[in-house]
Amino acid sequence: MAATLCGRLLPKAGWVPLTQSVRHGSKAVTRHRRPMHIIKQKLMAVTEYIPPTPVAPPGALTPRVRKIEEESGLAILLRKDLETLFKECKMIAVVQNNASNAEDMQLLKHRLKKHNINVKFFPNQVMRSFLKDSIYSNLLPLVIGQTIIFVSKEPKVKEMLQVLRGNPQMVLLGACIENTLLSYQGVLNYSKLPSMTTIHGELVSGLTMMTSQTVSILHRHPAHLSALLQQYVKQQGTGDTTEAVLDKDAA
């Protein structure tokens, strides 16, 4: 049985199988794409289709009209009040408010009111619209953030600085005193100047001294001249008496 199976399964000498395995390799490239001729390239570039640009919608190119906002009646009224303050008041100080509460603000108003100094609140928009067209345009950089102004009909700078020393939340930025724009250092220098009463007294005393000196100078020359003449007359009188005594002795 085993010999029979082995004889059937094992190939016989000189036997050729019916199927044969063939190895298939990659195909050889025999044709390459030839480059386009230069003339044809130029012709294709000239005749290339260029699609037209899309037309913009009718309302896309029209300029937008900006609406000009007209000032409200309240803004016009506030600007007129501000203009009146600049005309009537000789001292207008710009102060920055750094988170001051209502109680401190009320106390500050009370202390300033003792010296006839008022505290005014104006919106920055109203301040800028007034200052940009006025002679006080150099105050524009000071109107930033929360700012208030101190106004007074008389330049009471010393009193204002004394009150501000007790309120560190209030920072003085600048002032317009007697139509003159001053910085913080300029306000300090102005406060060191003597008052008008003192200046008037010094002026009057100086003028009085000058007039008294002038009168004394004018009177000195005639008095000196009269003294010289009196001395001359005395000398002449003593000379005459001496000559008379000598004549008597000679006789």
Tab-separated table of C-alpha atoms in Angstrom:
chain	number	residue	atom	x	y	z
A	1	MET	CA	0.000	0.000	0.000
A	2	ALA	CA	2.735	2.374	0.907
A	3	ALA	CA	4.741	1.417	-2.154
A	4	THR	CA	1.718	2.017	-4.351
A	5	LEU	CA	1.113	5.474	-2.912
A	6	CYS	CA	4.736	6.417	-3.202
A	7	GLY	CA	4.809	5.261	-6.801
A	8	ARG	CA	1.783	7.383	-7.631
A	9	LEU	CA	2.814	10.561	-5.808
A	10	LEU	CA	6.488	10.736	-6.534
A	11	PRO	CA	7.330	11.968	-10.050
A	12	LYS	CA	8.801	9.516	-12.443
A	13	ALA	CA	12.180	10.000	-14.024
A	14	GLY	CA	11.917	12.070	-17.236
A	15	TRP	CA	8.398	13.361	-16.482
A	16	VAL	CA	7.664	17.026	-17.348
A	17	PRO	CA	4.876	18.865	-15.460
A	18	LEU	CA	2.020	20.267	-17.462
A	19	THR	CA	2.097	23.722	-15.740
A	20	GLN	CA	5.158	25.987	-15.711
A	21	SER	CA	5.622	29.135	-13.556
A	22	VAL	CA	6.693	32.197	-15.537
A	23	ARG	CA	8.185	35.267	-13.843
A	24	HIS	CA	6.529	38.543	-14.938
A	25	GLY	CA	8.682	41.722	-14.539
A	26	SER	CA	7.791	45.397	-14.939
A	27	LYS	CA	7.180	46.687	-18.425
A	28	ALA	CA	9.954	48.674	-19.998
A	29	VAL	CA	9.138	52.351	-20.797
A	30	THR	CA	9.487	52.699	-24.498
A	31	ARG	CA	7.738	56.089	-25.104
A	32	HIS	CA	8.271	59.496	-23.354
A	33	ARG	CA	6.091	62.580	-23.668
A	34	ARG	CA	7.719	64.912	-26.095
A	35	PRO	CA	7.959	68.589	-25.061
A	36	MET	CA	5.706	71.135	-26.783
A	37	HIS	CA	7.286	73.200	-29.497
A	38	ILE	CA	8.150	76.773	-28.591
A	39	ILE	CA	5.904	78.255	-31.291
A	40	LYS	CA	2.993	76.165	-30.091
A	41	GLN	CA	3.667	77.308	-26.530
A	42	LYS	CA	3.523	80.950	-27.641
A	43	LEU	CA	0.335	80.322	-29.572
A	44	MET	CA	-1.280	78.644	-26.566
A	45	ALA	CA	-0.219	81.515	-24.303
A	46	VAL	CA	-1.675	84.118	-26.690
A	47	THR	CA	-4.932	82.282	-27.222
A	48	GLU	CA	-5.434	81.427	-23.543
A	49	TYR	CA	-8.942	82.254	-22.340
A	50	ILE	CA	-9.064	85.060	-19.745
A	51	PRO	CA	-12.405	85.229	-17.997
A	52	PRO	CA	-13.820	88.750	-17.461
A	53	THR	CA	-13.730	90.235	-13.956
A	54	PRO	CA	-17.075	90.113	-12.206
A	55	VAL	CA	-18.944	93.399	-12.204
A	56	ALA	CA	-19.442	94.950	-8.768
A	57	PRO	CA	-22.979	95.426	-7.507
A	58	PRO	CA	-24.482	98.878	-8.144
A	59	GLY	CA	-24.417	99.970	-4.501
A	60	ALA	CA	-20.955	98.625	-3.683
A	61	LEU	CA	-18.895	101.465	-5.167
A	62	THR	CA	-21.007	104.376	-3.974
A	63	PRO	CA	-19.332	106.240	-1.076
A	64	ARG	CA	-20.911	105.949	2.298
A	65	VAL	CA	-22.409	109.158	3.566
A	66	ARG	CA	-21.578	109.718	7.206
A	67	LYS	CA	-24.276	111.293	9.242
A	68	ILE	CA	-23.155	114.418	11.056
A	69	GLU	CA	-24.407	114.340	14.593
A	70	GLU	CA	-25.822	117.687	15.624
A	71	GLU	CA	-25.083	119.014	19.077
A	72	SER	CA	-27.850	118.695	21.547
A	73	GLY	CA	-29.402	121.681	23.243
A	74	LEU	CA	-27.790	120.735	26.544
A	75	ALA	CA	-24.298	120.660	24.978
A	76	ILE	CA	-24.834	124.108	23.433
A	77	LEU	CA	-26.016	125.499	26.772
A	78	LEU	CA	-23.030	124.018	28.637
A	79	ARG	CA	-20.627	125.451	26.082
A	80	LYS	CA	-22.138	128.916	26.522
A	81	ASP	CA	-21.755	128.609	30.303
A	82	LEU	CA	-18.142	127.581	29.841
A	83	GLU	CA	-17.482	130.553	27.582
A	84	THR	CA	-19.010	132.876	30.191
A	85	LEU	CA	-16.783	131.387	32.913
A	86	PHE	CA	-13.633	131.982	30.867
A	87	LYS	CA	-14.655	135.590	30.283
A	88	GLU	CA	-15.646	136.479	33.850
A	89	CYS	CA	-13.234	134.421	35.973
A	90	LYS	CA	-9.574	135.340	36.330
A	91	MET	CA	-8.534	131.897	37.635
A	92	ILE	CA	-9.533	128.623	35.965
A	93	ALA	CA	-7.627	125.546	37.156
A	94	VAL	CA	-7.874	122.061	35.589
A	95	VAL	CA	-7.748	119.310	38.215
A	96	GLN	CA	-7.753	115.526	37.711
A	97	ASN	CA	-10.122	113.559	39.939
A	98	ASN	CA	-8.608	110.203	40.979
A	99	ALA	CA	-11.491	108.185	42.418
A	100	SER	CA	-12.692	110.712	44.963
A	101	ASN	CA	-15.888	109.707	46.763
A	102	ALA	CA	-18.922	111.916	47.285
A	103	GLU	CA	-18.071	112.784	50.894
A	104	ASP	CA	-14.551	114.008	50.010
A	105	MET	CA	-15.933	115.990	47.096
A	106	GLN	CA	-18.509	117.692	49.288
A	107	LEU	CA	-15.856	118.584	51.872
A	108	LEU	CA	-13.603	119.949	49.124
A	109	LYS	CA	-16.407	122.149	47.787
A	110	HIS	CA	-17.069	123.485	51.266
A	111	ARG	CA	-13.404	124.374	51.869
A	112	LEU	CA	-13.049	126.070	48.496
A	113	LYS	CA	-16.303	127.966	48.909
A	114	LYS	CA	-14.832	129.745	51.953
A	115	HIS	CA	-12.352	131.406	49.579
A	116	ASN	CA	-14.998	132.098	46.867
A	117	ILE	CA	-13.674	129.291	44.657
A	118	ASN	CA	-16.314	127.175	42.884
A	119	VAL	CA	-16.059	123.626	41.528
A	120	LYS	CA	-17.537	123.051	38.067
A	121	PHE	CA	-18.181	119.803	36.170
A	122	PHE	CA	-18.267	119.790	32.358
A	123	PRO	CA	-18.150	116.791	29.975
A	124	ASN	CA	-14.863	116.367	28.144
A	125	GLN	CA	-16.653	116.553	24.788
A	126	VAL	CA	-18.057	119.996	25.616
A	127	MET	CA	-14.679	121.183	26.926
A	128	ARG	CA	-12.879	120.037	23.791
A	129	SER	CA	-15.443	121.561	21.423
A	130	PHE	CA	-15.002	124.929	23.163
A	131	LEU	CA	-11.233	124.895	23.604
A	132	LYS	CA	-10.270	123.815	20.072
A	133	ASP	CA	-11.715	127.021	18.543
A	134	SER	CA	-10.605	129.425	21.302
A	135	ILE	CA	-7.372	131.094	22.373
A	136	TYR	CA	-7.103	128.542	25.187
A	137	SER	CA	-6.466	125.613	22.819
A	138	ASN	CA	-3.230	124.721	24.663
A	139	LEU	CA	-5.404	123.404	27.514
A	140	LEU	CA	-6.672	120.566	25.293
A	141	PRO	CA	-3.990	118.009	26.373
A	142	LEU	CA	-5.094	118.462	29.991
A	143	VAL	CA	-8.712	117.458	29.331
A	144	ILE	CA	-8.268	113.678	29.599
A	145	GLY	CA	-10.204	111.316	31.844
A	146	GLN	CA	-12.114	112.559	34.854
A	147	THR	CA	-11.296	116.255	35.103
A	148	ILE	CA	-12.966	119.110	36.967
A	149	ILE	CA	-12.239	122.831	37.008
A	150	PHE	CA	-11.871	125.324	39.845
A	151	VAL	CA	-13.042	128.832	38.966
A	152	SER	CA	-12.717	132.094	40.832
A	153	LYS	CA	-13.217	135.731	39.915
A	154	GLU	CA	-9.980	136.613	41.710
A	155	PRO	CA	-6.677	134.697	41.385
A	156	LYS	CA	-6.597	133.014	44.800
A	157	VAL	CA	-3.810	130.583	44.056
A	158	LYS	CA	-2.383	130.244	47.567
A	159	GLU	CA	-5.755	129.303	49.037
A	160	MET	CA	-6.397	126.759	46.295
A	161	LEU	CA	-3.010	125.058	46.757
A	162	GLN	CA	-3.504	124.992	50.510
A	163	VAL	CA	-6.835	123.166	50.107
A	164	LEU	CA	-5.389	120.731	47.535
A	165	ARG	CA	-2.614	119.703	49.935
A	166	GLY	CA	-5.241	118.039	52.112
A	167	ASN	CA	-6.791	116.152	49.147
A	168	PRO	CA	-4.252	113.826	47.504
A	169	GLN	CA	-6.944	112.471	45.154
A	170	MET	CA	-7.015	115.830	43.384
A	171	VAL	CA	-4.025	116.507	41.122
A	172	LEU	CA	-3.528	119.982	39.673
A	173	LEU	CA	-2.644	119.761	35.956
A	174	GLY	CA	-2.532	123.416	34.938
A	175	ALA	CA	-4.410	126.694	35.109
A	176	CYS	CA	-5.341	129.810	33.202
A	177	ILE	CA	-4.722	132.816	35.456
A	178	GLU	CA	-5.471	136.298	34.125
A	179	ASN	CA	-5.508	135.052	30.508
A	180	THR	CA	-2.116	133.368	30.976
A	181	LEU	CA	-1.704	129.588	30.646
A	182	LEU	CA	0.456	128.140	33.422
A	183	SER	CA	1.712	124.660	34.188
A	184	TYR	CA	1.810	123.173	37.678
A	185	GLN	CA	5.265	124.658	38.303
A	186	GLY	CA	4.093	127.998	36.938
A	187	VAL	CA	1.161	127.980	39.369
A	188	LEU	CA	3.567	127.309	42.259
A	189	ASN	CA	5.791	130.203	41.172
A	190	TYR	CA	2.746	132.470	40.870
A	191	SER	CA	1.659	131.604	44.419
A	192	LYS	CA	5.017	132.835	45.757
A	193	LEU	CA	4.480	136.323	44.359
A	194	PRO	CA	3.381	139.052	46.838
A	195	SER	CA	-0.215	140.241	46.819
A	196	MET	CA	-1.395	143.304	44.924
A	197	THR	CA	-1.869	145.255	48.166
A	198	THR	CA	1.750	144.664	49.128
A	199	ILE	CA	2.961	145.629	45.672
A	200	HIS	CA	0.866	148.824	45.743
A	201	GLY	CA	2.278	149.748	49.170
A	202	GLU	CA	5.845	149.144	48.005
A	203	LEU	CA	5.202	151.197	44.882
A	204	VAL	CA	3.728	154.129	46.825
A	205	SER	CA	6.557	154.073	49.386
A	206	GLY	CA	9.126	153.992	46.606
A	207	LEU	CA	7.526	156.917	44.805
A	208	THR	CA	7.257	158.897	48.068
A	209	MET	CA	10.910	158.266	48.832
A	210	MET	CA	11.914	159.357	45.349
A	211	THR	CA	9.905	162.594	45.590
A	212	SER	CA	11.331	163.386	49.028
A	213	GLN	CA	14.843	162.822	47.748
A	214	THR	CA	14.131	165.029	44.746
A	215	VAL	CA	12.845	167.854	46.954
A	216	SER	CA	15.856	167.597	49.263
A	217	ILE	CA	18.203	167.673	46.291
A	218	LEU	CA	16.444	170.713	44.853
A	219	HIS	CA	16.545	172.535	48.207
A	220	ARG	CA	20.158	171.643	48.937
A	221	HIS	CA	21.726	173.828	46.264
A	222	PRO	CA	19.882	177.091	47.166
A	223	ALA	CA	20.499	176.502	50.860
A	224	HIS	CA	24.161	175.858	50.191
A	225	LEU	CA	24.353	178.966	48.020
A	226	SER	CA	22.665	181.136	50.650
A	227	ALA	CA	25.028	179.835	53.344
A	228	LEU	CA	28.019	180.709	51.176
A	229	LEU	CA	26.645	184.199	50.552
A	230	GLN	CA	26.027	184.771	54.254
A	231	GLN	CA	29.551	183.647	55.014
A	232	TYR	CA	30.866	185.989	52.347
A	233	VAL	CA	28.873	188.900	53.763
A	234	LYS	CA	30.220	188.199	57.248
A	235	GLN	CA	33.733	188.044	55.926
A	236	GLN	CA	33.211	191.334	54.111
A	237	GLY	CA	31.856	192.988	57.313
A	238	THR	CA	34.767	191.838	59.412
A	239	GLY	CA	37.180	193.072	56.723
A	240	ASP	CA	35.642	196.595	56.712
A	241	THR	CA	35.811	196.931	60.509
A	242	THR	CA	39.443	195.801	60.520
A	243	GLU	CA	40.381	198.397	57.896
A	244	ALA	CA	38.595	201.138	59.895
A	245	VAL	CA	40.501	200.214	63.071
A	246	LEU	CA	43.828	200.248	61.193
A	247	ASP	CA	43.060	203.725	59.721
A	248	LYS	CA	42.289	205.132	63.189
A	249	ASP	CA	45.514	203.763	64.579
A	250	ALA	CA	47.488	205.255	61.716
A	251	ALA	CA	45.881	208.691	62.297
